[in-house]
Coordinates of C-alpha atoms in Angstrom, one line a residue:
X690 CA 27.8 -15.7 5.2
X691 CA 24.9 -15.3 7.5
X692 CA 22.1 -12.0 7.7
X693 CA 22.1 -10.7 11.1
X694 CA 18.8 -10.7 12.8
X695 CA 16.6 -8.7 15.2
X696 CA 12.9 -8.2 16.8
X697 CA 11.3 -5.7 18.1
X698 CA 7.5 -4.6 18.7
X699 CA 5.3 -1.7 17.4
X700 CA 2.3 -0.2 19.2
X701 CA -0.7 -0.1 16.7
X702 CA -3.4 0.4 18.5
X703 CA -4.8 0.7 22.2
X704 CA -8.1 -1.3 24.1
X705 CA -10.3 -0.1 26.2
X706 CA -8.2 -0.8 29.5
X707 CA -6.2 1.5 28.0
X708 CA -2.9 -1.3 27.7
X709 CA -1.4 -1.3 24.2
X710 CA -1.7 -3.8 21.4
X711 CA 1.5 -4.4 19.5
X712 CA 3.2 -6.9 17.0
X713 CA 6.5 -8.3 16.4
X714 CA 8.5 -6.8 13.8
X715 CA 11.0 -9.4 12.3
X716 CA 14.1 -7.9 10.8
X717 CA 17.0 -10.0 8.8
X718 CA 19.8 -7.5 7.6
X719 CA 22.3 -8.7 4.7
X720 CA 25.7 -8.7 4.3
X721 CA 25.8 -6.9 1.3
X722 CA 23.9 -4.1 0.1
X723 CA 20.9 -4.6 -1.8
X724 CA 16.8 -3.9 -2.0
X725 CA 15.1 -3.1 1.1
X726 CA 12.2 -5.6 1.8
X727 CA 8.4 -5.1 3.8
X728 CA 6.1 -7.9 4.0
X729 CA 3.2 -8.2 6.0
X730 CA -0.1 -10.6 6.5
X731 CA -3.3 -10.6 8.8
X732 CA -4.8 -7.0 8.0
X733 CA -8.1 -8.6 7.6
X734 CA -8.3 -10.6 10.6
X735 CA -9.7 -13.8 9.1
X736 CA -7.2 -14.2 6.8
X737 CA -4.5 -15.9 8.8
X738 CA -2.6 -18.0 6.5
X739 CA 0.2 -15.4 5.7
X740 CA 1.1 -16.0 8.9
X741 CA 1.9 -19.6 7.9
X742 CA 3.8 -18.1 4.8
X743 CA 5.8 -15.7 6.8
X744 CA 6.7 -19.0 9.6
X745 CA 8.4 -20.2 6.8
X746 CA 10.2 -17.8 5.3
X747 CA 11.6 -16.8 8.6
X748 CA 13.3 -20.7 8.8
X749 CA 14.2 -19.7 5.1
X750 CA 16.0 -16.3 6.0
X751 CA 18.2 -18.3 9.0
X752 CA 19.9 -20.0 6.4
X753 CA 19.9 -18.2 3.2
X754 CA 22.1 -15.1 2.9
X755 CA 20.4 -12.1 1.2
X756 CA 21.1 -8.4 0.3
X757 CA 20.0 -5.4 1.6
X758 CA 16.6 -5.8 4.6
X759 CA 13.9 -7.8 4.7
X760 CA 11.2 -6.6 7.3
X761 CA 8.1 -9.4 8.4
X762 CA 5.5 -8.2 10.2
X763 CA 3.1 -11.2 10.6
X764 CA -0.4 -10.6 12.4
X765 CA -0.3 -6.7 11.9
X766 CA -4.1 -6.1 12.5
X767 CA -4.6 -7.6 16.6
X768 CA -7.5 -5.9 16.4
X769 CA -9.0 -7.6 13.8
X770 CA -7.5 -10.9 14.5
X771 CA -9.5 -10.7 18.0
X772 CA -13.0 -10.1 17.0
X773 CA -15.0 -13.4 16.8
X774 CA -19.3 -14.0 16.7
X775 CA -19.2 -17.7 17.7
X776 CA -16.6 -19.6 15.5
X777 CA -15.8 -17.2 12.8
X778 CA -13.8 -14.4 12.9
X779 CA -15.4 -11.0 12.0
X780 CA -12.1 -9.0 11.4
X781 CA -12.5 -7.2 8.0
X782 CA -14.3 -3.9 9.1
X783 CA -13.2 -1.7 12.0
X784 CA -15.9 -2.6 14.5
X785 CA -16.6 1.0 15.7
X786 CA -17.3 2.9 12.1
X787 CA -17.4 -0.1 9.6
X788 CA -14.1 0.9 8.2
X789 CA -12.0 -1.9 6.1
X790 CA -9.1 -2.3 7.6
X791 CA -7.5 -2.3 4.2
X792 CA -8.5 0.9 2.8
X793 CA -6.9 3.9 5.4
X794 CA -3.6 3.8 3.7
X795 CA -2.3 7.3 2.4
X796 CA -1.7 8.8 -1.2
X797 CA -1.7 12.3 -2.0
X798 CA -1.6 13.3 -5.9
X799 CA -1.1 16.8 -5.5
X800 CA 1.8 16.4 -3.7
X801 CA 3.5 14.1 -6.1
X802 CA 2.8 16.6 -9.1
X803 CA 4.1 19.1 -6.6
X804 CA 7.7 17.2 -5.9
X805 CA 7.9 16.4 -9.6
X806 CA 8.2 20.2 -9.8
X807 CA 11.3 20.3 -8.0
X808 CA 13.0 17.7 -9.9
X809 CA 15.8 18.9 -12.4
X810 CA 16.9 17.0 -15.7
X811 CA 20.3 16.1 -14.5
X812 CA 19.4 14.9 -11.0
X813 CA 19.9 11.5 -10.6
X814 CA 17.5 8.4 -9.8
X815 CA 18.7 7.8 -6.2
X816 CA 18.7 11.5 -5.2
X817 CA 15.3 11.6 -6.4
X818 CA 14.2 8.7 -4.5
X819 CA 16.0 10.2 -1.4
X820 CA 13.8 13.2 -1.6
X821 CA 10.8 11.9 -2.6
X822 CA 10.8 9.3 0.1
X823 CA 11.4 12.7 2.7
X824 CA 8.0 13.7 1.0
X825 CA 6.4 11.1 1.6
X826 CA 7.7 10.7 5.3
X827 CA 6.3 14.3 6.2
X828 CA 3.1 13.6 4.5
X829 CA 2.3 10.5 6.5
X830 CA 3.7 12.0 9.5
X831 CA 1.2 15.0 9.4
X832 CA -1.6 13.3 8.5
X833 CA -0.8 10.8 11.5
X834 CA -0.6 13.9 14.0
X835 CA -3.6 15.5 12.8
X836 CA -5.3 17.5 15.3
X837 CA -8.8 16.0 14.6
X838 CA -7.5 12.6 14.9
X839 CA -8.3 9.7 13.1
X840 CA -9.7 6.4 13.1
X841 CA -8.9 3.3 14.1
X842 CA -8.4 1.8 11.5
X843 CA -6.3 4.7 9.7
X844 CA -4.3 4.6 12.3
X845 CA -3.4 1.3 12.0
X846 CA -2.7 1.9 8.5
X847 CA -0.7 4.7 8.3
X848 CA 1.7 3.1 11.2
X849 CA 2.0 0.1 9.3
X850 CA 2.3 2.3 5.9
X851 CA 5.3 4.1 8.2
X852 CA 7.2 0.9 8.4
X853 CA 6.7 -0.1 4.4
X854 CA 7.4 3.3 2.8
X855 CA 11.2 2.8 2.8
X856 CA 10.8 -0.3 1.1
X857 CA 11.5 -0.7 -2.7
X858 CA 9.3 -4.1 -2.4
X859 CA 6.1 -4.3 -0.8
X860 CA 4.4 -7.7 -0.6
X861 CA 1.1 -7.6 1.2
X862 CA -0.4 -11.5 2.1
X863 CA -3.8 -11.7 2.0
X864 CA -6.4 -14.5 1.9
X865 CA -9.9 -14.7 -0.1
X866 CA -13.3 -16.1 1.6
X867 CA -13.5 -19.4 -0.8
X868 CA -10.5 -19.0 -2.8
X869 CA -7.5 -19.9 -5.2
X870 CA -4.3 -18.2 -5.2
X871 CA -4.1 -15.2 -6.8
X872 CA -2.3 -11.9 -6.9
X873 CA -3.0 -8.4 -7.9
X874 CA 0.3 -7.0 -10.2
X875 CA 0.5 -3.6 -11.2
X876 CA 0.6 -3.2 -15.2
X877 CA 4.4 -1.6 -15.3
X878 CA 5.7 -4.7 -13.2
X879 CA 4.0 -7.1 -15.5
X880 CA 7.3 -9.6 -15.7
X881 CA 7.3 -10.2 -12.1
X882 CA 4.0 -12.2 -12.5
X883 CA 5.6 -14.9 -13.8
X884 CA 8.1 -14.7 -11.0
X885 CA 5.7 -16.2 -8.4
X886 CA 4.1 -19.6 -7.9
X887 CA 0.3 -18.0 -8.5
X888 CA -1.6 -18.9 -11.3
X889 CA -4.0 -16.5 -11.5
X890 CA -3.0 -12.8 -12.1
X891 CA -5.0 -9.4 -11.9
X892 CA -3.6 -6.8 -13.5
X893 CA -4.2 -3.1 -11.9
X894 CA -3.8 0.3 -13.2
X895 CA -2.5 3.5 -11.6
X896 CA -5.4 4.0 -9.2
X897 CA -5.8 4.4 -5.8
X898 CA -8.5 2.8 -3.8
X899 CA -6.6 2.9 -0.6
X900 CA -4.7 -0.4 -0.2
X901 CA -0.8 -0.8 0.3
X902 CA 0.0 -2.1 -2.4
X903 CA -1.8 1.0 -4.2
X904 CA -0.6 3.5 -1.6
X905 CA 3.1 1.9 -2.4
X906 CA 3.2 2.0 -6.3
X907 CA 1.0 4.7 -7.1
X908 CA 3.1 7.4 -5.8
X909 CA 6.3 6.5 -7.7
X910 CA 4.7 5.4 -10.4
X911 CA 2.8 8.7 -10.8
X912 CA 6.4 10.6 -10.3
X913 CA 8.0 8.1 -13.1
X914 CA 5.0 9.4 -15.9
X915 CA 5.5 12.5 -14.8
X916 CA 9.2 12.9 -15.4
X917 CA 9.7 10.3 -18.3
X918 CA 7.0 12.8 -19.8
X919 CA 8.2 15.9 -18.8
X920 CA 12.4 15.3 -20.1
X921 CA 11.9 12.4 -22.6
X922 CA 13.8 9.7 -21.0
X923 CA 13.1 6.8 -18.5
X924 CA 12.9 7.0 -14.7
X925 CA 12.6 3.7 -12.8
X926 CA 13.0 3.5 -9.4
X927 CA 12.4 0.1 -9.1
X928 CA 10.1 0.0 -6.2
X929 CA 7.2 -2.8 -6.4
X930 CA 4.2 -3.8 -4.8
X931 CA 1.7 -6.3 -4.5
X932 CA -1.1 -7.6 -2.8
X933 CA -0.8 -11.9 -2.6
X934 CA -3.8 -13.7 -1.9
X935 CA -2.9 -16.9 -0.8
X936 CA -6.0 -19.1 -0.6
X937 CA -9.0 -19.1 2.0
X938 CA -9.6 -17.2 4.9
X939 CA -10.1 -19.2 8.2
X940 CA -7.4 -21.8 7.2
X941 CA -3.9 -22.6 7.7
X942 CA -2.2 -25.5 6.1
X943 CA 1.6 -25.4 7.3
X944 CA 2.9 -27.4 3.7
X945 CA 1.1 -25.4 1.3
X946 CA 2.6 -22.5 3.6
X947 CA 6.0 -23.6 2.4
X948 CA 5.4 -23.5 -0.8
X949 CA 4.0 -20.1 -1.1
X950 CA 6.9 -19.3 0.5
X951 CA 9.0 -20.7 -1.8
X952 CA 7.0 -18.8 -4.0
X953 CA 7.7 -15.7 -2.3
X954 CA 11.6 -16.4 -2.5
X955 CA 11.5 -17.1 -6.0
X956 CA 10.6 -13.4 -7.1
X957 CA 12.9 -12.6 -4.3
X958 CA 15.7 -14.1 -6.3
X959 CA 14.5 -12.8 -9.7
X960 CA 14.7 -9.6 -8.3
X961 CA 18.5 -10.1 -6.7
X962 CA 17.4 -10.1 -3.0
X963 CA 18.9 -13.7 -2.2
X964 CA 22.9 -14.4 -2.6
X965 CA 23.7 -17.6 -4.6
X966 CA 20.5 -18.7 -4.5
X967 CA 18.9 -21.5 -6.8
X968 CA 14.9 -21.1 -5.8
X969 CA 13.3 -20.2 -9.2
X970 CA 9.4 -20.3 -10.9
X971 CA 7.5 -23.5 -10.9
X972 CA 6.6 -24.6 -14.0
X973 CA 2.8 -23.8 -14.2
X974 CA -0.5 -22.4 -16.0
X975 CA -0.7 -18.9 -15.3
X976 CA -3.5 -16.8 -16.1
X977 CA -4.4 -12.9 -16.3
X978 CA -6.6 -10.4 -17.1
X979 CA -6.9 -6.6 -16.3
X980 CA -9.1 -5.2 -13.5
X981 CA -11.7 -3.7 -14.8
X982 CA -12.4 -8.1 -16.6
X983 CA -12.0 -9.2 -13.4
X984 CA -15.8 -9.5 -12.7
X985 CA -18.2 -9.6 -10.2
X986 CA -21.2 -11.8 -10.1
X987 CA -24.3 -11.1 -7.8
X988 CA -27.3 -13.3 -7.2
X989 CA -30.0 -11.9 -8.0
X990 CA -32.2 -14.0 -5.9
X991 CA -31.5 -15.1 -2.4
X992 CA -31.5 -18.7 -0.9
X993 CA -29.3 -21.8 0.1
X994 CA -26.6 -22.2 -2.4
X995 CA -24.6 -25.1 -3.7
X996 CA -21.2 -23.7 -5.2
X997 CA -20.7 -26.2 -8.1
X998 CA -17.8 -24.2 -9.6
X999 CA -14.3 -24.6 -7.8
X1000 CA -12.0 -21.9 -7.3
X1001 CA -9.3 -21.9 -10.0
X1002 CA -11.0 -23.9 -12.5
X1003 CA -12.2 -22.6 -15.7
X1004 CA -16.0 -22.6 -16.8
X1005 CA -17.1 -22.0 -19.9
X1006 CA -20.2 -19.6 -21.1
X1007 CA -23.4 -21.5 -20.5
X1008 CA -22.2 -23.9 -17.5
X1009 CA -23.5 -24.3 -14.5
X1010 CA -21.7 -22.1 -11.6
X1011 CA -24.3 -22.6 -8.8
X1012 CA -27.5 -24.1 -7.7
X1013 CA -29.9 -21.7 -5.4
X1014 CA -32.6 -23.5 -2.9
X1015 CA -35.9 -21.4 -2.4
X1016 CA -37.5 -23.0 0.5
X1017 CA -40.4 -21.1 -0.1
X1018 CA -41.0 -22.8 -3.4
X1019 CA -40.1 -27.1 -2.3
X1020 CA -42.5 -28.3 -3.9
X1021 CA -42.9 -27.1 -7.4
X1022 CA -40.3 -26.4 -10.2
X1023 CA -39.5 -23.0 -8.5
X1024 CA -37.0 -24.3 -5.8
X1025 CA -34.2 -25.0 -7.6
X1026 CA -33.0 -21.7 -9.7
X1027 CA -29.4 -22.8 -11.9
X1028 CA -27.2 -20.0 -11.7
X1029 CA -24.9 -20.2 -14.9
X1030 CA -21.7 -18.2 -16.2
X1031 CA -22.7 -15.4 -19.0
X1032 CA -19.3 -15.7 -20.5
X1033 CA -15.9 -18.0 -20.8
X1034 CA -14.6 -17.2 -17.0
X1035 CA -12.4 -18.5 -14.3
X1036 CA -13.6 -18.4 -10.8
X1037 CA -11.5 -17.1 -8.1
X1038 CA -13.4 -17.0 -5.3
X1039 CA -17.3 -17.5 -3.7
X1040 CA -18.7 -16.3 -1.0
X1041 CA -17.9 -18.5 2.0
X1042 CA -21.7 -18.9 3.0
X1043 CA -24.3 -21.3 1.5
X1044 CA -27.2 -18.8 2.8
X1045 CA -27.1 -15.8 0.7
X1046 CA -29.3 -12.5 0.1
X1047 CA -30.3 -11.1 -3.1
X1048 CA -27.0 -9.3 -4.4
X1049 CA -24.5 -10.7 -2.7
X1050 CA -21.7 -11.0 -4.5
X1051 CA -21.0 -14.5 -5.5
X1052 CA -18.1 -15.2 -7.3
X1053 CA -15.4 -12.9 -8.4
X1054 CA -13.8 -14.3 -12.2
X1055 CA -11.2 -13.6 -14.5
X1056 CA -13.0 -13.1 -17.7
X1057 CA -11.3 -12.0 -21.1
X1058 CA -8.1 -14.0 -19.6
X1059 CA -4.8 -14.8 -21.3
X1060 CA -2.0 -17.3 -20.6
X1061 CA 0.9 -15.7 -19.3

């Protein structure tokens, strides 16, 4: 039993010389029926190793038989991918207004509370979903045909957010500057956590800052309180989302590729998308916390900087994180300044620089973490 497979291409954006910019769209179609799949990588055009990820999974989906669609869209963000200063690739902000490339996606609140409305206490689950998803269609749909136009960078969102929003799984692969695998899992899809090979875990609440993942789970998750609320019984529409960040930015590594997508299959089969499938969870340390202990830490001085803590290892309150060079002060006790952690944390990622500026933001940590 074999998926049937198709490509095609979708415009996203348009240079200069007026000739489009497009990507491939990967499609592999089950025999049987089942959940309806979108993954993507590359929005932030540095971080190219989901491309890698999705490589793999593609020689995966040849042989594996699945159920219902899985959609790939590797490299989704040309734009991006395309602006270089010398050897590094400047592809996070939209180059014309500064716009992240990850934060045009589209949620609308007040629409949600308004469908919610319409919804009766006999009406089943997949109607629901049917009608919502028409909703939420229209919605982006207007927005995208707006008479004032939009950005770049919305636009590229909301043509991408066109492709994912029939999806009941959303996986978005992204990378960090210097960083160790990690993945952001919103709090009423806790269990799948432990589905993938990641061992460190961000939970996120129902908020919307204006990533996919975010623009994907809010909306139904917002509709599920509002009914469960409203008649006193559960609705779950089973539709997840989730942003993957699968190491640095600027690096591909083809056999660690494999294994994320391994990874990737593995809560795949936990959530019935492969047929007869044996790919499960590694055995492995995983570690969470919520958001809002996921922690910033910003120098308050700048200077050259040693990064003494590595990525993924944990530090304990008092130790030394990093060492920041003042050249201005070489030769008395002044040009070495110890930067140390103010609490039990584990480092995530660091900035990917060694020359920093007062508040820059450092190192992002898990603090007031849990094993999983």
């Amino acid at each position: 039993m074999s998926n049937s497979f198709s490509k095609e291409y979708l415009v996203v954006a348009q240079n200069a010389s007026g000739r489009n910019m497009q990507v491939p769209i990967y499609r592999f179609r089950g025999q049987q029926q089942g959940p309806k799949v979108y993954i993507q990588s590359s929005i932030h055009g540095a971080e190219v190793q989901g491309n890698v990820v999705i490589y793999h999974l593609i020689q995966w989906l040849k042989r594996i038989p699945i159920r219902g669609e899985i959609t790939l869209v590797p490299n989704c963000n040309p734009v991006g991918t395309n602006i270089k200063a010398g050897e590094y690739t400047l592809g996070r902000f939209d180059p014309v207004n500064g716009t992240n490339w990850n934060r045009g996606y589209y949620y609308d609140r007040d629409a949600v509370l308004k469908f919610a409305r319409t919804v009766g206490p006999e009406e089943s689950v997949e109607s629901i979903k049917q009608r919502f998803r028409q909703v939420l269609q229209q919605g982006l749909h207007q927005r995208l045909n707006a008479d004032w136009g939009l950005g770049l960078a919305n636009q590229l969102n909301l043509k991408l957010q066109t492709l994912a929003m029939n999806a009941d799984i959303v996986l978005d692969l992204h990378n960090g500057p210097v960083s160790s695998r990690h993945i952001y899992v919103p709090e009423y899809a806790a269990d799948a956590a432990k589905l993938f090979n990641i061992p460190h875990v961000i939970f996120i609440p129902n908020l919307f800052a204006g990533a996919l993942d975010e623009a994907t789970f809010c909306p139904w998750w917002t509709l599920s309180e509002n009914l469960t609320k409203k008649y006193q019984r559960d609705f779950n529409f089973n539709i997840e989302a989730f942003t993957v960040e699968m190491g640095s930015q600027e690096v591909v590594n083809f056999a660690e590729g494999e294994e994320d997508a391994e990874g990737i299959l593995s809560y795949l089969n936990g959530r019935d998308v492969l047929v007869d499938a044996s790919i499960g969870p590694a055995p492995m340390l995983r570690y969470a916390s919520k958001l809002k202990d996921y922690r910033t830490l910003f120098t308050q001085t700048g200077g050259i900087v040693e990064y003494c803590a590595k990525p993924g290892v944990p530090v304990n309150h008092g130790e030394c994180l990093a060492k920041v060079l003042n050249v201005d002060e070489l030769d008395n006790e002044r040009a070495v300044e110890l930067i140390t952690a103010p609490c039990d944390l584990i480092p995530v990622l660091h900035f990917p620089s060694a020359s920093v500026l007062s508040g820059t933001q450092l190192y992002k940590c898990l603090t007031n973490y849990h094993q999983l």
